[in-house]
mmCIF file of C-alpha atoms in Angstrom:
data_model
loop_
_atom_site.group_PDB
_atom_site.id
_atom_site.type_symbol
_atom_site.label_atom_id
_atom_site.label_comp_id
_atom_site.label_asym_id
_atom_site.label_seq_id
_atom_site.Cartn_x
_atom_site.Cartn_y
_atom_site.Cartn_z
ATOM 1 C CA MET A 1 122.814 70.814 82.226
ATOM 2 C CA ALA A 2 124.274 72.780 83.709
ATOM 3 C CA GLU A 3 124.112 74.775 87.047
ATOM 4 C CA TYR A 4 122.240 78.298 88.435
ATOM 5 C CA LEU A 5 121.613 80.099 91.518
ATOM 6 C CA LEU A 6 118.766 82.178 92.039
ATOM 7 C CA ILE A 7 119.354 84.900 94.553
ATOM 8 C CA PHE A 8 115.957 86.333 95.372
ATOM 9 C CA ARG A 9 115.627 89.798 96.833
ATOM 10 C CA GLY A 10 113.516 91.691 98.688
ATOM 11 C CA GLY A 11 109.413 90.260 98.650
ATOM 12 C CA GLU A 12 106.842 91.603 101.727
ATOM 13 C CA ALA A 13 108.038 88.830 104.554
ATOM 14 C CA PRO A 14 108.109 91.955 107.611
ATOM 15 C CA ALA A 15 103.795 91.638 106.428
ATOM 16 C CA LEU A 16 103.468 88.520 106.044
ATOM 17 C CA GLN A 17 105.280 87.916 109.311
ATOM 18 C CA GLN A 18 102.253 89.969 110.936
ATOM 19 C CA SER A 19 99.763 87.519 110.899
ATOM 20 C CA PRO A 20 100.474 83.208 111.184
ATOM 21 C CA GLU A 21 98.383 81.827 109.428
ATOM 22 C CA LYS A 22 99.550 84.692 106.329
ATOM 23 C CA TRP A 23 102.895 83.487 106.556
ATOM 24 C CA GLN A 24 102.312 79.647 106.398
ATOM 25 C CA ALA A 25 100.298 79.390 103.369
ATOM 26 C CA HIS A 26 103.113 81.950 101.321
ATOM 27 C CA MET A 27 106.021 79.398 103.550
ATOM 28 C CA GLN A 28 102.822 76.336 101.137
ATOM 29 C CA LYS A 29 104.194 78.214 98.129
ATOM 30 C CA TRP A 30 107.770 78.116 98.331
ATOM 31 C CA THR A 31 107.057 74.283 99.649
ATOM 32 C CA GLU A 32 105.206 73.546 96.580
ATOM 33 C CA TRP A 33 107.740 74.820 94.621
ATOM 34 C CA MET A 34 110.380 73.916 95.755
ATOM 35 C CA GLY A 35 109.360 70.625 94.957
ATOM 36 C CA ALA A 36 107.864 70.001 92.169
ATOM 37 C CA LEU A 37 111.484 71.012 90.839
ATOM 38 C CA SER A 38 112.809 68.471 93.066
ATOM 39 C CA ALA A 39 110.474 65.870 91.377
ATOM 40 C CA VAL A 40 111.995 66.701 87.714
ATOM 41 C CA GLY A 41 115.987 66.732 88.996
ATOM 42 C CA LYS A 42 115.982 70.436 88.624
ATOM 43 C CA PHE A 43 116.591 71.113 92.399
ATOM 44 C CA GLY A 44 119.872 71.755 93.665
ATOM 45 C CA GLY A 45 119.492 73.012 97.347
ATOM 46 C CA ALA A 46 118.273 75.820 99.172
ATOM 47 C CA GLN A 47 118.411 78.060 102.334
ATOM 48 C CA PRO A 48 117.319 81.478 103.713
ATOM 49 C CA LEU A 49 119.486 83.373 104.517
ATOM 50 C CA LYS A 50 119.082 86.183 108.298
ATOM 51 C CA GLN A 51 119.461 89.307 107.479
ATOM 52 C CA ASP A 52 122.122 89.941 110.224
ATOM 53 C CA GLY A 53 126.088 89.593 108.939
ATOM 54 C CA LYS A 54 129.321 90.697 108.590
ATOM 55 C CA VAL A 55 131.401 92.301 105.875
ATOM 56 C CA VAL A 56 135.462 92.231 104.457
ATOM 57 C CA LYS A 57 136.321 94.901 102.581
ATOM 58 C CA GLY A 58 139.140 95.034 100.286
ATOM 59 C CA SER A 59 142.889 94.392 100.523
ATOM 60 C CA GLN A 60 142.819 96.316 104.179
ATOM 61 C CA LYS A 61 140.326 93.383 105.248
ATOM 62 C CA VAL A 62 138.407 96.246 106.939
ATOM 63 C CA LEU A 63 135.279 94.102 109.046
ATOM 64 C CA SER A 64 132.069 95.847 109.652
ATOM 65 C CA ASP A 65 128.527 94.884 110.500
ATOM 66 C CA GLY A 66 126.154 94.400 107.772
ATOM 67 C CA PRO A 67 124.698 94.024 105.307
ATOM 68 C CA PHE A 68 123.077 97.266 105.264
ATOM 69 C CA MET A 69 120.484 98.476 102.296
ATOM 70 C CA GLU A 70 117.430 99.139 101.476
ATOM 71 C CA GLY A 71 114.659 96.003 102.168
ATOM 72 C CA LYS A 72 114.092 95.753 97.636
ATOM 73 C CA GLU A 73 118.389 95.155 97.641
ATOM 74 C CA MET A 74 118.737 92.246 100.816
ATOM 75 C CA VAL A 75 120.133 89.098 99.778
ATOM 76 C CA GLY A 76 116.869 86.921 101.950
ATOM 77 C CA GLY A 77 117.958 83.619 100.897
ATOM 78 C CA TYR A 78 118.883 81.384 97.287
ATOM 79 C CA MET A 79 118.665 78.243 95.346
ATOM 80 C CA ILE A 80 120.768 76.146 92.936
ATOM 81 C CA CYS A 81 118.562 74.549 90.230
ATOM 82 C CA LYS A 82 119.028 73.250 86.798
ATOM 83 C CA ALA A 83 118.432 74.056 83.463
ATOM 84 C CA ASP A 84 119.750 73.300 80.372
ATOM 85 C CA ASN A 85 119.738 76.889 79.630
ATOM 86 C CA TYR A 86 119.214 80.992 81.123
ATOM 87 C CA GLU A 87 115.864 80.150 79.165
ATOM 88 C CA GLU A 88 115.154 77.196 81.426
ATOM 89 C CA ALA A 89 116.231 78.861 84.063
ATOM 90 C CA VAL A 90 114.317 82.011 83.524
ATOM 91 C CA GLU A 91 111.132 79.915 83.913
ATOM 92 C CA ILE A 92 111.920 78.364 86.645
ATOM 93 C CA ALA A 93 112.809 81.640 88.479
ATOM 94 C CA ASN A 94 109.280 83.150 87.380
ATOM 95 C CA GLY A 95 107.477 81.040 88.830
ATOM 96 C CA CYS A 96 109.445 82.260 92.237
ATOM 97 C CA PRO A 97 107.146 82.748 95.007
ATOM 98 C CA ILE A 98 108.347 85.678 96.006
ATOM 99 C CA LEU A 99 107.247 87.317 93.346
ATOM 100 C CA LEU A 100 103.951 87.767 93.655
ATOM 101 C CA PHE A 101 105.359 91.139 95.440
ATOM 102 C CA ASP A 102 106.378 93.620 93.308
ATOM 103 C CA SER A 103 109.158 94.562 95.167
ATOM 104 C CA GLY A 104 109.726 90.530 95.104
ATOM 105 C CA ILE A 105 113.409 89.987 92.395
ATOM 106 C CA VAL A 106 114.343 86.729 90.958
ATOM 107 C CA GLU A 107 118.148 87.402 89.964
ATOM 108 C CA VAL A 108 119.413 84.023 87.668
ATOM 109 C CA ARG A 109 122.878 83.378 87.224
ATOM 110 C CA GLU A 110 124.805 80.108 85.531
ATOM 111 C CA ILE A 111 127.139 78.836 87.503
ATOM 112 C CA GLN A 112 130.737 78.305 86.718
ATOM 113 C CA GLU A 113 132.611 75.031 87.258
ATOM 114 C CA LEU A 114 135.821 76.635 89.401
ATOM 115 C CA LYS A 115 138.613 74.295 87.419
ATOM 116 C CA VAL A 116 141.316 73.944 90.395
#
């Protein structure tokens, strides 16, 4: 079984934040989705990311505030899941609540084992 990184982009977080009830209902969907994955041993961990940060770029290690990109491109969080193959990882990604919004994106990437 391999580990896959699901990278969450976009979604409608600002619209949901205008209503505490909508926000809570949406977060309940995330809790249920991750709980179901955990119950079958497919959940490896997850965290949301803050919108601000720093960017270090190039050989000169230029530091800047950021990232600065459109909201739909901003990484909002990630989850590690366990799956037998890409098809299963994509099936898991298809259940992500961010996909309830047209601007929601889940990028699925297999985590390569680093040999040191």
